[in-house]
PDB file of C-alpha atoms in Angstrom:
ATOM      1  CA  UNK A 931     -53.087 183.669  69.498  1.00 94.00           C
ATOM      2  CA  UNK A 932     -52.805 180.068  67.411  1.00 94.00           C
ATOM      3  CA  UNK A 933     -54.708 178.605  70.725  1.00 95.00           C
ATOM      4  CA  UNK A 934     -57.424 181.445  70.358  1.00 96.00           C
ATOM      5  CA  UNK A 935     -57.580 180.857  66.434  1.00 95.00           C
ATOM      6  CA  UNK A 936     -57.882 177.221  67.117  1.00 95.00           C
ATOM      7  CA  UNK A 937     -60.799 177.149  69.871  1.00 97.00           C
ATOM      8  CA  UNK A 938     -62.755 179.884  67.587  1.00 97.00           C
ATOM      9  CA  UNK A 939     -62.675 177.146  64.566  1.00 96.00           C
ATOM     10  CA  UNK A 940     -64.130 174.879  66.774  1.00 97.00           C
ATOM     11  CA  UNK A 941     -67.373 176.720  66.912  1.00 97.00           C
ATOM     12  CA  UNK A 942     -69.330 180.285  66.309  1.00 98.00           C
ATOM     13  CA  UNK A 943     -68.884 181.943  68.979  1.00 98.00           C
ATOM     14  CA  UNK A 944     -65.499 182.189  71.449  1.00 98.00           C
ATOM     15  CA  UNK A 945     -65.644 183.286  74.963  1.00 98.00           C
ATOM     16  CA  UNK A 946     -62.530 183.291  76.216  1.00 98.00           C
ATOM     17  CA  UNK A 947     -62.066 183.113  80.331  1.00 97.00           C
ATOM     18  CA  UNK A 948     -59.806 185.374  82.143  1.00 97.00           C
ATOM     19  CA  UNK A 949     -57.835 184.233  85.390  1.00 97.00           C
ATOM     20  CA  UNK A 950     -58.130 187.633  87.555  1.00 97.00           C
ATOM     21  CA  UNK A 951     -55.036 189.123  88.836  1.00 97.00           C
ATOM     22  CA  UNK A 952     -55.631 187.740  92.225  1.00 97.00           C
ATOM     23  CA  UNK A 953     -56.194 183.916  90.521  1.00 95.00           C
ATOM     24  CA  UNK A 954     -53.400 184.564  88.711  1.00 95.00           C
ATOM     25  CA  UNK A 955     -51.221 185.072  91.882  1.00 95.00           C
ATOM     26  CA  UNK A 956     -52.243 181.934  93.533  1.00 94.00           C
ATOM     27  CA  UNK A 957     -51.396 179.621  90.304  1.00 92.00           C
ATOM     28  CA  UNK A 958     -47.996 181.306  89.615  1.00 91.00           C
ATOM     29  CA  UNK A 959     -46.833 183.292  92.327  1.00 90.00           C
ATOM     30  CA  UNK A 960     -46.750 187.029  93.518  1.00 87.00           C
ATOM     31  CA  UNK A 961     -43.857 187.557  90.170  1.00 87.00           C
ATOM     32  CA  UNK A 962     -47.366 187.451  87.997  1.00 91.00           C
ATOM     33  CA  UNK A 963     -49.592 188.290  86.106  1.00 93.00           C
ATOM     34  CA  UNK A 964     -47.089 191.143  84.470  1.00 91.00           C
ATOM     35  CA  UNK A 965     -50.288 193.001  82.785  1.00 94.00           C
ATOM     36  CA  UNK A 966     -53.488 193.655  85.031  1.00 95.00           C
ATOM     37  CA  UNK A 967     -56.960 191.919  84.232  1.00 97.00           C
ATOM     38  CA  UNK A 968     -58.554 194.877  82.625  1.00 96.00           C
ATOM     39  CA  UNK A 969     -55.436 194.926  80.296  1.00 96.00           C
ATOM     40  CA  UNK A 970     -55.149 191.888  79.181  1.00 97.00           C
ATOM     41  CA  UNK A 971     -58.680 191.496  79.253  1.00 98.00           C
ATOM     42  CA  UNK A 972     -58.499 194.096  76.449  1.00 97.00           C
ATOM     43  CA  UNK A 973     -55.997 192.970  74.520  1.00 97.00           C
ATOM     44  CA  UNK A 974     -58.293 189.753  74.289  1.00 98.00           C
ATOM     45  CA  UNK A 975     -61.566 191.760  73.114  1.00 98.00           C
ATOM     46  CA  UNK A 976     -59.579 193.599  70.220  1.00 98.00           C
ATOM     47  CA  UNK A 977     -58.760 189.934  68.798  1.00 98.00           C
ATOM     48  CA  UNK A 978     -60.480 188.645  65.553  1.00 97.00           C
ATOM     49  CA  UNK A 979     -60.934 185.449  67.063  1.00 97.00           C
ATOM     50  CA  UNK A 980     -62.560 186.689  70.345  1.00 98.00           C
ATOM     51  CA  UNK A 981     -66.315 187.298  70.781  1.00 98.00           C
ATOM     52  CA  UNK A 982     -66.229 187.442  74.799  1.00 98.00           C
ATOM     53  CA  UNK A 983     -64.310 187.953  77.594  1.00 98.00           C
ATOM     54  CA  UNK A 984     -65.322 187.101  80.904  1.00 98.00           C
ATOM     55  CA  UNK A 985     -63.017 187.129  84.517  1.00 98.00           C
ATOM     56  CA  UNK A 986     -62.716 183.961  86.702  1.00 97.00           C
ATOM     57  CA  UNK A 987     -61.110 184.175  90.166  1.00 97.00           C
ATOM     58  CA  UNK A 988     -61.712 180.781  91.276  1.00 95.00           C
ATOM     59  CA  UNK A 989     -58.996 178.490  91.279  1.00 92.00           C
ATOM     60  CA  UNK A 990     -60.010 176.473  88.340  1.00 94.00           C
ATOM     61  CA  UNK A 991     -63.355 177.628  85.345  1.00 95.00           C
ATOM     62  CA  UNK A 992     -65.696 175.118  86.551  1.00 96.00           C
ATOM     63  CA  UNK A 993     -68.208 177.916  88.526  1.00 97.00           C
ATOM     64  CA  UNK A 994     -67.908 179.957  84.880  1.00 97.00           C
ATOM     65  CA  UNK A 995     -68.330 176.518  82.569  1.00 97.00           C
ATOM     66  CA  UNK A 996     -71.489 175.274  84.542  1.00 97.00           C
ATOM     67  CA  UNK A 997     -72.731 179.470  84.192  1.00 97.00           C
ATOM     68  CA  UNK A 998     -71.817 179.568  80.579  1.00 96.00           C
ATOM     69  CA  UNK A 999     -72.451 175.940  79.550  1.00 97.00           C
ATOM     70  CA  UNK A1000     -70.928 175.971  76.019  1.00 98.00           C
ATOM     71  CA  UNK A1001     -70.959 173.207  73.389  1.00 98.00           C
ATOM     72  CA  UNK A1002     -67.229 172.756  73.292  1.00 98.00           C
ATOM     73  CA  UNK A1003     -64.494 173.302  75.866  1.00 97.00           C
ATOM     74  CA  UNK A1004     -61.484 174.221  74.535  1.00 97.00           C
ATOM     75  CA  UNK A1005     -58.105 173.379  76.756  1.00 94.00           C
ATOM     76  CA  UNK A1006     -53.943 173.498  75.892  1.00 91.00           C
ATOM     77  CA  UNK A1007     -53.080 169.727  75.171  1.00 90.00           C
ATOM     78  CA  UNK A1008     -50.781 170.150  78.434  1.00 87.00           C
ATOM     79  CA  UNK A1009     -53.943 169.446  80.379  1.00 86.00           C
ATOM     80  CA  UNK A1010     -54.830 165.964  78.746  1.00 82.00           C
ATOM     81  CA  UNK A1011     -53.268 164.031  81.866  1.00 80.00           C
ATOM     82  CA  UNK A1012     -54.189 166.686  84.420  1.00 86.00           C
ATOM     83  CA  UNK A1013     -57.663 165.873  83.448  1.00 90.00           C
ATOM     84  CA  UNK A1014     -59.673 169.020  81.764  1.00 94.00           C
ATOM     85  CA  UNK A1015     -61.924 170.675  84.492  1.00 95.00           C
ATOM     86  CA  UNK A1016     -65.437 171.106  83.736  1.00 96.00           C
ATOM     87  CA  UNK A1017     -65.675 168.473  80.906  1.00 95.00           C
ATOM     88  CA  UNK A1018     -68.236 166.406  82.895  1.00 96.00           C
ATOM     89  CA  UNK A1019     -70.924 169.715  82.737  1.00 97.00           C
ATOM     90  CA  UNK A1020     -69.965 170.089  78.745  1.00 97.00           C
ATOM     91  CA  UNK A1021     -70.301 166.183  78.099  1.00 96.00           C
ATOM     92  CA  UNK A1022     -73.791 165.747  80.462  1.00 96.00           C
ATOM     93  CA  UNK A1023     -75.144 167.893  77.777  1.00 94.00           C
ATOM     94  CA  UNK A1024     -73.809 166.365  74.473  1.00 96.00           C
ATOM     95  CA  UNK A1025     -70.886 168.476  74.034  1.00 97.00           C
ATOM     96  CA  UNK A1026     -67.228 167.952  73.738  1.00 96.00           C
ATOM     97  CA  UNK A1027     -63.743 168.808  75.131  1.00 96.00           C
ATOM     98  CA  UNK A1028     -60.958 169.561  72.545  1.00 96.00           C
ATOM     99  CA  UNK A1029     -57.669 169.235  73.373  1.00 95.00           C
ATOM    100  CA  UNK A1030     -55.612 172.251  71.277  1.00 93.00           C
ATOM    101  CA  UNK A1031     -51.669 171.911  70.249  1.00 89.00           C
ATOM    102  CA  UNK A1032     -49.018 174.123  72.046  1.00 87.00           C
ATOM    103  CA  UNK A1033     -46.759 176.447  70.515  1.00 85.00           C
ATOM    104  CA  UNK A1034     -43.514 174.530  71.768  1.00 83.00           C
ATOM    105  CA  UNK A1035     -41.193 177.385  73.990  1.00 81.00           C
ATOM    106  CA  UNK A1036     -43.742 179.771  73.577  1.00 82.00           C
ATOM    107  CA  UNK A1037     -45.655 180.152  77.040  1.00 85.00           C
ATOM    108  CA  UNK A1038     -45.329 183.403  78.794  1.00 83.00           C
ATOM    109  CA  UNK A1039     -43.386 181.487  81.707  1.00 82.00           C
ATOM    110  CA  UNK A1040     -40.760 180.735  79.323  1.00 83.00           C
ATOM    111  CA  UNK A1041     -40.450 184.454  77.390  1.00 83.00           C
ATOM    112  CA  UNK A1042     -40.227 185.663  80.712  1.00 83.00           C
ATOM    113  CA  UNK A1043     -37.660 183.184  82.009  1.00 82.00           C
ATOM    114  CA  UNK A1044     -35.952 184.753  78.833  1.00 80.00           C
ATOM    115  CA  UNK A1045     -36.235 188.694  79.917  1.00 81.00           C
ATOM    116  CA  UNK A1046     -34.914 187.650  83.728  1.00 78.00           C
ATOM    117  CA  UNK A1047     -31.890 186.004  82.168  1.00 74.00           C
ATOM    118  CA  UNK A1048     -30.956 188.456  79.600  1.00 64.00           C
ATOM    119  CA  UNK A1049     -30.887 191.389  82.563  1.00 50.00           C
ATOM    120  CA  UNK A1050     -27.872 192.413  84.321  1.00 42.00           C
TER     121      UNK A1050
ATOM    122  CA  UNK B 128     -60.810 186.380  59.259  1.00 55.00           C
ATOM    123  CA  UNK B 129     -57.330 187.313  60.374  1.00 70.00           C
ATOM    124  CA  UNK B 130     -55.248 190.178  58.078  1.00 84.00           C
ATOM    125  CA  UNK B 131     -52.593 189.353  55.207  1.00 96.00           C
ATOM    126  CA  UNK B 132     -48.781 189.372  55.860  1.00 97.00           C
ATOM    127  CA  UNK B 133     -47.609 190.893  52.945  1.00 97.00           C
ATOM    128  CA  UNK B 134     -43.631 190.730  53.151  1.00 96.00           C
ATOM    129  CA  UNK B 135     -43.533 192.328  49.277  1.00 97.00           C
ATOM    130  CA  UNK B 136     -43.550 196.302  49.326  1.00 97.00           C
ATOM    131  CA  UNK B 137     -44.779 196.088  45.572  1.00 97.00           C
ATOM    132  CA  UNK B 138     -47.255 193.683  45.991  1.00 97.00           C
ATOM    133  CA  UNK B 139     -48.697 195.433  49.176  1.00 98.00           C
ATOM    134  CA  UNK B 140     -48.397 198.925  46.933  1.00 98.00           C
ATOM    135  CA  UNK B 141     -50.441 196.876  44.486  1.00 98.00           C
ATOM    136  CA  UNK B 142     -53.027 195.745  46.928  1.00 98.00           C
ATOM    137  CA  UNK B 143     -53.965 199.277  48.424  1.00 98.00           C
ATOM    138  CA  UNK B 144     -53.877 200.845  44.986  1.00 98.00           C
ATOM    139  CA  UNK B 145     -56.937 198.883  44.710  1.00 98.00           C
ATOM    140  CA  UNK B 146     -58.670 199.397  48.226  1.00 97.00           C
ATOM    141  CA  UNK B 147     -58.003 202.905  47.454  1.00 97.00           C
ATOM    142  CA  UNK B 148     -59.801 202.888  43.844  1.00 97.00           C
ATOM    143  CA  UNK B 149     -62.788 201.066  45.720  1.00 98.00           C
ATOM    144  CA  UNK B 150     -62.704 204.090  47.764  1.00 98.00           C
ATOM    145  CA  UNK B 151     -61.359 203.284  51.040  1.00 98.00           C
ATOM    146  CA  UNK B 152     -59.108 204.801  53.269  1.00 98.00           C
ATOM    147  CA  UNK B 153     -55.918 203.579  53.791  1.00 98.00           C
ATOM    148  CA  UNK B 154     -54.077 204.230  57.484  1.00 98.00           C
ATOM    149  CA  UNK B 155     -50.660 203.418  58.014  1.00 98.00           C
ATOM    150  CA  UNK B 156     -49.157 202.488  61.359  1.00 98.00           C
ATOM    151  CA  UNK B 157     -45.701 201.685  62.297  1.00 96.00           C
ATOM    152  CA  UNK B 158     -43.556 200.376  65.326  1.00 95.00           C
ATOM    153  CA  UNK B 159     -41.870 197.226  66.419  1.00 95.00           C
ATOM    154  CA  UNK B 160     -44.838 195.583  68.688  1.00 96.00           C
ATOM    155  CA  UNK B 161     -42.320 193.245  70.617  1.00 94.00           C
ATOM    156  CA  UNK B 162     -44.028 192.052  74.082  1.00 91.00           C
ATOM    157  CA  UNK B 163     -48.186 193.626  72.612  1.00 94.00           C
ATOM    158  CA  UNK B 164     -49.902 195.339  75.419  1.00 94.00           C
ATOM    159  CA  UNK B 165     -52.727 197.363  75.591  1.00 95.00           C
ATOM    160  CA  UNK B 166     -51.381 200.574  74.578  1.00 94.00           C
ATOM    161  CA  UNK B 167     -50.675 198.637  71.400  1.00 96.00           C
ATOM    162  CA  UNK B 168     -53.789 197.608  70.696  1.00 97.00           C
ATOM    163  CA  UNK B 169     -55.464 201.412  71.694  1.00 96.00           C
ATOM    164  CA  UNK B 170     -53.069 202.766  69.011  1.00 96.00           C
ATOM    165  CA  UNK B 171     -54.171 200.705  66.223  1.00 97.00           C
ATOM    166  CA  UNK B 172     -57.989 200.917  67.312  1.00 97.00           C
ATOM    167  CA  UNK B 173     -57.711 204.803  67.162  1.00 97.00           C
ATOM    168  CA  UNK B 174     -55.671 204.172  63.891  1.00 98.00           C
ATOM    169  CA  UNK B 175     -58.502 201.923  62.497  1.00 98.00           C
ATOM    170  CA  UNK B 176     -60.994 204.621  63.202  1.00 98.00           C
ATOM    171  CA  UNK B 177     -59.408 207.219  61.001  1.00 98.00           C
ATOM    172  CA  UNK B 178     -59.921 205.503  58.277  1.00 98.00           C
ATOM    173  CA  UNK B 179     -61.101 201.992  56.458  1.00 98.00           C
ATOM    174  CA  UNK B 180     -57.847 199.607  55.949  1.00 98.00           C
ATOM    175  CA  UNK B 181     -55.381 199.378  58.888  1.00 98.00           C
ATOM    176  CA  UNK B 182     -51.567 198.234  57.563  1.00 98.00           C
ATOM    177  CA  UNK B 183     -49.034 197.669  60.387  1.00 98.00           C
ATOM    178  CA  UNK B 184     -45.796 197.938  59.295  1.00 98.00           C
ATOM    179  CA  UNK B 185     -43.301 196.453  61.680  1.00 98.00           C
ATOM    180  CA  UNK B 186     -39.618 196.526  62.306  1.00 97.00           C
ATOM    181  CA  UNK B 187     -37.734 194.098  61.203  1.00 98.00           C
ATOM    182  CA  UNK B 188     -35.486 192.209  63.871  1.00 97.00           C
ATOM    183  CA  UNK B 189     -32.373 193.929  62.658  1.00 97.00           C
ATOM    184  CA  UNK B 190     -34.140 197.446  63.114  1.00 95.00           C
ATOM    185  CA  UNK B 191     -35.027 196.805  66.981  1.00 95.00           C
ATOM    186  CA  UNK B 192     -31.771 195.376  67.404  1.00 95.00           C
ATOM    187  CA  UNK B 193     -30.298 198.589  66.048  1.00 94.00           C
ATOM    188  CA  UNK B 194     -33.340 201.122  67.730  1.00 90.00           C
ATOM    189  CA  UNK B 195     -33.076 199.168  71.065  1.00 90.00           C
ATOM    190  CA  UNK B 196     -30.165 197.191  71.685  1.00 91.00           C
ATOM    191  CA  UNK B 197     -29.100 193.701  71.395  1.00 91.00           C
ATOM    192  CA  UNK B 198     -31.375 192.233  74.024  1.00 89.00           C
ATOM    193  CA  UNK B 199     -34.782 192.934  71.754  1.00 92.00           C
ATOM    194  CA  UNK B 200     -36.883 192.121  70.320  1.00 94.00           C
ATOM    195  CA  UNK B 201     -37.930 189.630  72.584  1.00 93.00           C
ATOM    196  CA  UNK B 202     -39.984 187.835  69.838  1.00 95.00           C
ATOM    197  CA  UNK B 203     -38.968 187.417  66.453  1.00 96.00           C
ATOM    198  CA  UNK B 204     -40.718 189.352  63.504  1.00 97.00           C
ATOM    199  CA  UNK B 205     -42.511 186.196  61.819  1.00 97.00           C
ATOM    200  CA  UNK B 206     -44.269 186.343  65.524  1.00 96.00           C
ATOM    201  CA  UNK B 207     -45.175 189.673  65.892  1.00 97.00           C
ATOM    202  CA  UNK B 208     -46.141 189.842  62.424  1.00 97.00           C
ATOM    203  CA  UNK B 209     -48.844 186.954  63.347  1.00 97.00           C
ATOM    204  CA  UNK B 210     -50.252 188.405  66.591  1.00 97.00           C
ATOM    205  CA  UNK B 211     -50.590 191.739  64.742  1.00 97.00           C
ATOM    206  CA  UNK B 212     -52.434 190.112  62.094  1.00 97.00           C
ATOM    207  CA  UNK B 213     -54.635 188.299  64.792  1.00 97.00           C
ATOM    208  CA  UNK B 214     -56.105 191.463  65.560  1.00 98.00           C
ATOM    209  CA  UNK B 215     -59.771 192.490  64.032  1.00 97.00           C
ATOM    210  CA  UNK B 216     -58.702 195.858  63.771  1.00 97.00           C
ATOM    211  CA  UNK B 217     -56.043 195.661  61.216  1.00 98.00           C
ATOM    212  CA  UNK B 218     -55.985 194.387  57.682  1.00 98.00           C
ATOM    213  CA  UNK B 219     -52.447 194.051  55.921  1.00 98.00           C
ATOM    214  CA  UNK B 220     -49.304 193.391  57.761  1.00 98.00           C
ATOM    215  CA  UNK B 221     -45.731 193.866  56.546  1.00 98.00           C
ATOM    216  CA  UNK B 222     -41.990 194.146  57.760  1.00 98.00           C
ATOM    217  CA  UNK B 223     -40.153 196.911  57.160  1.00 97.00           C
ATOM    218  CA  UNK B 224     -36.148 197.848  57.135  1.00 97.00           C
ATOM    219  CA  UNK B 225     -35.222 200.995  57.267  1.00 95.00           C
ATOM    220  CA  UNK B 226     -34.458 203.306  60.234  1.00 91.00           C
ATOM    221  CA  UNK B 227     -37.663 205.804  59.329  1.00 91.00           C
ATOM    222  CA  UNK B 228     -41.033 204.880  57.553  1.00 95.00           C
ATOM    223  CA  UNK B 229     -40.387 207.457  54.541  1.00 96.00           C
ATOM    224  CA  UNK B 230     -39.627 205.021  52.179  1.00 97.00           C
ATOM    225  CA  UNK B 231     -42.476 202.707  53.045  1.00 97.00           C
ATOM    226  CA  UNK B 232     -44.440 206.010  52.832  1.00 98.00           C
ATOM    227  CA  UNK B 233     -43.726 207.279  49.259  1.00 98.00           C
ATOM    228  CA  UNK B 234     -44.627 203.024  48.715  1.00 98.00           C
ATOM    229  CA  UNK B 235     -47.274 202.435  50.184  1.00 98.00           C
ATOM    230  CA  UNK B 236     -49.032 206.185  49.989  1.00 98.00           C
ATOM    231  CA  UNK B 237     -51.382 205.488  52.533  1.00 98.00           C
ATOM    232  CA  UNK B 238     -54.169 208.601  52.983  1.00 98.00           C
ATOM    233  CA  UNK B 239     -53.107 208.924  56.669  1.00 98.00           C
ATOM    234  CA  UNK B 240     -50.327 208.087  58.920  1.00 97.00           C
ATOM    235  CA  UNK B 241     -50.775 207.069  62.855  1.00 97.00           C
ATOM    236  CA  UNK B 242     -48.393 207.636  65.003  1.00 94.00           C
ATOM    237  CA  UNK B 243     -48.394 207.439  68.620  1.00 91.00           C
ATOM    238  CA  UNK B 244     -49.239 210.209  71.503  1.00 90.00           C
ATOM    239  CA  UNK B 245     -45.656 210.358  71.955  1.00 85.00           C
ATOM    240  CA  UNK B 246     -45.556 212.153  69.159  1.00 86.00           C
ATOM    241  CA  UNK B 247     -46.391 215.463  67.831  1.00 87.00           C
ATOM    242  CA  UNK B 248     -47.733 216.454  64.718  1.00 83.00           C
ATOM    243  CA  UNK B 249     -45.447 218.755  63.294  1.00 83.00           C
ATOM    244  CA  UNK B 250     -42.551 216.616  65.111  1.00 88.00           C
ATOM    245  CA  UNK B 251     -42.730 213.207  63.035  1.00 91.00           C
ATOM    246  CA  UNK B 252     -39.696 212.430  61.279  1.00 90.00           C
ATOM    247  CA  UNK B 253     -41.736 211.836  58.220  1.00 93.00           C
ATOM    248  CA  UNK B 254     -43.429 214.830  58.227  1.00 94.00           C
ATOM    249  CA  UNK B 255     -41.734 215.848  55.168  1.00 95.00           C
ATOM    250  CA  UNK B 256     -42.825 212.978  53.370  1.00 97.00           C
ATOM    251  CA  UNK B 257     -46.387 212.426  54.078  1.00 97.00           C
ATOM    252  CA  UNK B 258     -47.127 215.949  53.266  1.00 96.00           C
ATOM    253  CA  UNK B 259     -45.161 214.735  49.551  1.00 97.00           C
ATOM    254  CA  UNK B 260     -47.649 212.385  49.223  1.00 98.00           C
ATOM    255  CA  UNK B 261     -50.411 214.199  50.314  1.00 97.00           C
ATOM    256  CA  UNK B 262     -51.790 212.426  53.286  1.00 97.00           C
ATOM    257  CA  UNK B 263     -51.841 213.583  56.852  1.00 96.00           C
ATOM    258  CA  UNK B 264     -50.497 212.609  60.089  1.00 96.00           C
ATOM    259  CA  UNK B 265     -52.938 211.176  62.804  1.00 96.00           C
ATOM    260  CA  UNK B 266     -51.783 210.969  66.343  1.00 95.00           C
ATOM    261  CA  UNK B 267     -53.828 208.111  68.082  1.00 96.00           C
ATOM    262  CA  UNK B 268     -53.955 206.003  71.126  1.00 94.00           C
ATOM    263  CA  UNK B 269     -53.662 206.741  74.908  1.00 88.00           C
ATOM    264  CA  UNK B 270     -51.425 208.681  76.696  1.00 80.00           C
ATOM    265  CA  UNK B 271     -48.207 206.464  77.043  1.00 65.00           C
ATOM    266  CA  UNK B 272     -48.497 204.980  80.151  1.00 69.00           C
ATOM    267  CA  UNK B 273     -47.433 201.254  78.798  1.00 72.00           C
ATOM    268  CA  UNK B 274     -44.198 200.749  77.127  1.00 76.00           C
ATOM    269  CA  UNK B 275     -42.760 197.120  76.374  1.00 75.00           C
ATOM    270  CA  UNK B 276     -39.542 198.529  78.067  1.00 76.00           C
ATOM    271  CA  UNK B 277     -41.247 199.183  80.865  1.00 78.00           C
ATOM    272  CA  UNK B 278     -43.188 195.753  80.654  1.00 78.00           C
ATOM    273  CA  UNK B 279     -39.990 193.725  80.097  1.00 77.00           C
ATOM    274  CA  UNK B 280     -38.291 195.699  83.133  1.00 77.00           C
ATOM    275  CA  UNK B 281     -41.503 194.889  85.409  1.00 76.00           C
ATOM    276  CA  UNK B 282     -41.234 191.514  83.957  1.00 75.00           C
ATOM    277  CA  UNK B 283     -37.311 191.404  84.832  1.00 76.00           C
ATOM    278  CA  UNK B 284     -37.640 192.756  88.240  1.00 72.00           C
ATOM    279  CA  UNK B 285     -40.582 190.747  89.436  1.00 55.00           C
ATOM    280  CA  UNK B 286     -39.211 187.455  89.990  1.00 42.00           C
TER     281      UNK B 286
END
């Protein structure tokens, strides 16, 4: 939600891209995603911060950036090494990447390492 | 624009005296909102649409704790209070106590109370109440086929 709030102060308008289920199970294994696409593809919509919502199934947004070309491309910070996908097509045209702060412990990998412990 | 988190009972009564006067109307929803899916967010859109303010009042930890057990909720209230408020649909958030919502009822004396399609009218434990105060109970949202139970379980036994 803060990363949603932050990339919608960046700009006018947020369009937020969703990994589909089956992109979801490549990146993080057949344990995931807990909530379908059209769910939390929903869930997204209903947010204050959220104009669009779009589904992805490649491996990584680039097909969807170079469709949607926006002015700003908004990642997690985590990706600042990794190299942000898609930031060439964004720059070429004059606009910018923005790295956003992470909500230390709070990725869904971690509240759900929490749920498998706490069960018998 | 995200909603207010408004922790004080009085000063949320004070606030929705006044959308009230401007001639609004004021829904009340309630629940604990640990682990938000999207029969969450149906509920408070079809609460939304019976009226013009939205307040979500959630549980406080110590009330899931006690309503679900030790191992919930799985995020703390200050947490769920600010993804609830994240949400375009509602307006005023607050944290509330108590094992039922009658006190936060005769409070707050929203026009019309939301619950759930688990419930039945004339079966809401504050029946009593709202018809005290003179509003009426709405029952919104999808058939429950989401629970954060059953999400956490999935969750659990998915590894």
């Amino acid at each position: 939600v803060r990363y949603l709030a932050a990339a919608r102060r960046e700009g006018d308008v947020l369009v937020v891209g969703l990994n589909s289920d089956a992109s979801v199970r490549r990146l993080k294994g057949e344990g995931r995603p807990v909530n379908g696409e059209a769910d939390r593809a929903e869930v997204l919509a209903s947010l204050a911060s959220v104009d669009f919502v779009t589904v992805f199934d490649e491996d990584t947004p680039f097909e969807l950036i170079r469709a949607v070309q926006p002015d700003v491309l908004v990642k997690g910070e985590d990706w600042a090494e990794k190299g942000v996908v898609g930031r060439e097509i964004v720059e070429a045209r004059g606009g910018r990447v923005v790295l956003a702060p992470l909500v230390p412990g709070k990725s869904t990998t971690s509240l759900l390492g929490r749920i498998r412990g706490q069960e018998p | 624009v995200t909603a207010r988190i408004v922790p004080d009972r009085a000063e949320l009564a004070r606030l929705l005296a006044a959308e009230r006067s401007a001639g609004r109307v004021v829904v009340l929803a309630n629940g604990c909102f640990d682990l938000i899916h999207v029969g969450h967010v149906r509920y408070l859109e079809g609460a939304r649409r019976e009226g013009d303010v939205l307040v979500v009042a959630i549980n406080s930890d110590a009330s899931v704790r006690r309503n679900k057990g030790t191992s919930r909720p799985l995020q703390p209230e200050d947490e769920r209070a600010e993804i609830l408020a994240a949400f375009a649909c509602v307006d005023y958030v607050t944290v509330f106590d108590e094992p039922t919502a009658d006190d936060l009822l005769r409070a707050l004396r929203p026009d019309v109370h939301a619950k759930g399609t688990d419930w039945r009218a004339e079966d809401v434990p504050e029946a009593r109440t709202v018809r005290e105060i003179g509003a009426r109970v709405a029952i919104v949202g999808d058939r429950k086929t989401h629970s954060s139970t059953d999400l956490a379980r999935r969750a659990a036994g998915s590894e």
